[in-house]
Short mmCIF file of C-alpha atoms in Angstrom, two decimals:
data_model
loop_
_atom_site.label_atom_id
_atom_site.label_comp_id
_atom_site.label_asym_id
_atom_site.label_seq_id
_atom_site.Cartn_x
_atom_site.Cartn_y
_atom_site.Cartn_z
CA UNK M 1 -43.18 -30.43 -21.26
CA UNK M 2 -46.71 -29.09 -21.41
CA UNK M 3 -48.22 -32.66 -21.14
CA UNK M 4 -46.54 -32.92 -18.07
CA UNK M 5 -47.81 -29.64 -17.05
CA UNK M 6 -51.22 -30.41 -17.95
CA UNK M 7 -51.24 -33.84 -16.56
CA UNK M 8 -50.65 -32.86 -13.23
CA UNK M 9 -52.77 -29.95 -13.42
CA UNK M 10 -55.74 -32.64 -14.58
CA UNK M 11 -55.12 -34.94 -11.61
CA UNK M 12 -56.53 -32.31 -9.10
CA UNK M 13 -60.21 -32.09 -8.19
CA UNK M 14 -62.10 -28.60 -10.03
CA UNK M 15 -63.01 -27.30 -6.60
CA UNK M 16 -60.77 -28.62 -4.17
CA UNK M 17 -57.35 -26.85 -2.83
CA UNK M 18 -54.16 -29.29 -3.51
CA UNK M 19 -53.11 -31.14 -0.31
CA UNK M 20 -49.82 -31.94 -1.92
CA UNK M 21 -46.78 -29.60 -0.92
CA UNK M 22 -45.99 -27.36 -3.90
CA UNK M 23 -42.30 -28.97 -4.07
CA UNK M 24 -44.07 -32.22 -5.80
CA UNK M 25 -45.83 -29.96 -8.63
CA UNK M 26 -42.61 -28.57 -9.30
CA UNK M 27 -40.67 -32.19 -9.88
CA UNK M 28 -42.23 -33.29 -12.53
CA UNK M 29 -41.17 -29.79 -14.24
CA UNK M 30 -37.78 -29.86 -13.23
CA UNK M 31 -37.19 -33.37 -14.56
CA UNK M 32 -38.66 -32.45 -18.03
CA UNK M 33 -36.15 -29.69 -18.31
CA UNK M 34 -33.39 -31.62 -17.17
CA UNK M 35 -33.99 -34.10 -19.49
CA UNK M 36 -34.41 -31.88 -22.53
CA UNK M 37 -31.07 -30.28 -20.94
CA UNK M 38 -29.17 -33.25 -21.52
CA UNK M 39 -30.38 -34.53 -24.50
CA UNK M 40 -29.35 -30.74 -25.82
CA UNK M 41 -25.96 -31.37 -24.45
CA UNK M 42 -25.40 -34.63 -25.68
CA UNK M 43 -26.28 -33.48 -29.39
CA UNK M 44 -24.48 -30.47 -28.82
CA UNK M 45 -20.93 -32.52 -27.83
CA UNK M 46 -21.57 -35.00 -30.61
CA UNK M 47 -21.72 -32.14 -32.86
CA UNK M 48 -18.58 -30.47 -31.75
CA UNK M 49 -16.64 -33.92 -31.86
CA UNK M 50 -18.01 -34.00 -35.54
CA UNK M 51 -16.86 -30.69 -36.59
CA UNK M 52 -13.68 -30.60 -35.05
CA UNK M 53 -12.53 -34.33 -36.30
CA UNK M 54 -11.32 -32.99 -39.70
CA UNK M 55 -9.24 -30.16 -37.81
CA UNK M 56 -6.87 -32.78 -36.20
CA UNK M 57 -5.00 -33.30 -38.99
CA UNK M 58 -3.53 -30.07 -38.42
CA UNK M 59 -2.42 -30.47 -34.80
CA UNK M 60 1.01 -31.70 -35.73
CA UNK M 61 1.41 -28.82 -38.02
CA UNK M 62 0.44 -26.18 -35.91
CA UNK M 63 2.43 -27.59 -32.77
CA UNK M 64 5.85 -28.13 -35.04
CA UNK M 65 5.22 -24.24 -36.12
CA UNK M 66 4.81 -22.99 -32.66
CA UNK M 67 7.40 -24.96 -31.05
CA UNK M 68 10.03 -22.41 -30.91
CA UNK M 69 7.28 -19.74 -29.72
CA UNK M 70 6.19 -22.52 -26.86
CA UNK M 71 10.31 -23.47 -26.09
CA UNK M 72 11.21 -19.50 -25.48
CA UNK M 73 7.96 -19.06 -23.66
CA UNK M 74 8.80 -22.20 -21.29
CA UNK M 75 12.28 -20.73 -20.64
CA UNK M 76 10.88 -17.15 -20.05
CA UNK M 77 8.60 -18.36 -17.27
CA UNK M 78 11.07 -20.64 -15.78
CA UNK M 79 13.95 -18.14 -15.54
CA UNK M 80 11.49 -15.24 -14.21
CA UNK M 81 8.51 -17.05 -12.44
CA UNK M 82 9.55 -20.61 -11.36
CA UNK M 83 13.04 -20.12 -10.56
CA UNK M 84 12.42 -17.04 -8.05
CA UNK M 85 9.73 -18.79 -6.44
CA UNK M 86 11.77 -22.11 -5.56
CA UNK M 87 14.12 -19.90 -4.14
CA UNK M 88 12.00 -17.84 -2.27
CA UNK M 89 9.98 -20.45 -0.74
CA UNK M 90 13.26 -22.44 0.17
CA UNK M 91 14.68 -19.79 2.01
CA UNK M 92 11.21 -19.29 3.45
CA UNK M 93 11.24 -22.79 4.55
CA UNK M 94 15.18 -22.77 6.01
CA UNK M 95 14.19 -19.20 8.12
CA UNK M 96 10.91 -20.29 9.63
CA UNK M 97 12.30 -21.72 12.77
CA UNK M 98 14.50 -18.66 13.39
CA UNK M 99 11.10 -16.42 12.38
CA UNK M 100 9.31 -18.08 15.13
CA UNK M 101 12.02 -18.06 17.83
CA UNK M 102 12.18 -14.03 17.25
CA UNK M 103 8.59 -13.82 16.85
CA UNK M 104 8.20 -15.99 20.17
CA UNK M 105 10.98 -13.90 22.03
CA UNK M 106 9.26 -10.65 21.06
CA UNK M 107 6.08 -11.60 22.22
CA UNK M 108 7.19 -13.07 25.60
CA UNK M 109 9.58 -10.28 26.23
CA UNK M 110 6.67 -7.60 25.80
CA UNK M 111 4.28 -9.56 27.94
CA UNK M 112 7.23 -10.01 30.72
CA UNK M 113 7.90 -6.17 30.48
CA UNK M 114 4.74 -5.18 30.71
CA UNK M 115 4.23 -7.54 34.02
CA UNK M 116 7.10 -6.60 35.20
CA UNK M 117 6.73 -3.04 35.33
CA UNK M 118 3.05 -3.30 36.86
CA UNK M 119 4.41 -5.44 39.74
CA UNK M 120 6.83 -2.59 40.29
CA UNK M 121 4.29 -0.29 40.31
CA UNK M 122 2.12 -2.02 42.55
CA UNK M 123 4.99 -2.64 45.07
CA UNK M 124 5.96 0.87 44.82
CA UNK M 125 2.26 1.85 45.56
CA UNK M 126 1.85 -0.87 48.53
CA UNK M 127 5.60 -0.15 49.97
CA UNK M 128 5.96 3.39 50.01
CA UNK M 129 2.30 5.31 48.80
CA UNK M 130 2.97 8.79 47.27
CA UNK M 131 2.59 11.66 49.28
CA UNK M 132 0.93 14.85 47.95
CA UNK M 133 3.68 17.60 46.91
CA UNK M 134 4.08 20.24 49.20
CA UNK M 135 4.49 22.83 46.51
CA UNK M 136 0.88 21.79 45.20
CA UNK M 137 -0.57 22.01 48.50
CA UNK M 138 1.68 25.29 49.80
CA UNK M 139 3.70 26.62 46.88
CA UNK M 140 4.60 29.57 49.13
CA UNK M 141 6.12 27.33 51.53
CA UNK M 142 8.27 25.55 49.25
CA UNK M 143 11.85 24.65 50.32
CA UNK M 144 13.60 25.56 46.81
CA UNK M 145 15.02 29.13 46.64
CA UNK M 146 14.10 31.34 44.02
CA UNK M 147 16.10 32.06 41.37
CA UNK M 148 17.09 35.55 40.91
CA UNK M 149 17.15 37.34 37.55
CA UNK M 150 20.16 38.98 36.32
CA UNK M 151 19.54 42.52 35.26
CA UNK M 152 20.44 43.41 31.59
CA UNK M 153 23.54 45.76 31.01
CA UNK M 154 22.34 46.18 27.56
CA UNK M 155 21.06 49.90 26.79
CA UNK M 156 18.52 50.97 24.16
CA UNK M 157 20.09 53.90 22.35
CA UNK M 158 17.13 56.09 20.77
#
């Protein structure tokens, strides 16, 4: 890796600045780094396979010993997770058209109600505009008779 960096640096004249973009100077460094990484990973995988090969003898023994635990775990998962999920998803698929029908009906009803209310309000304002109330303009000229207050017959004793 050091030789690649020095070779790239030695190609440049001493007094002239580089006319190449900086990415062209980084590409050889990246190539060397990835080559080294690929070599390391291939050697590491060979080492892991070489160390794990003798352990493959124990896999059938371990699988036979853990068989009942794995079976119980699968049954519990099936009863507690997979079956309820299957039931819920099939019910949701069956009820989806009803859900969509009710949702569209509610939205359409709300829009129709709002439009109907605004049309009625608009037509009422056009046909019979609201006149100012007489009570607000002249409170004393109200046609409504005033309520008389009853006198209480309760007398307080001191």
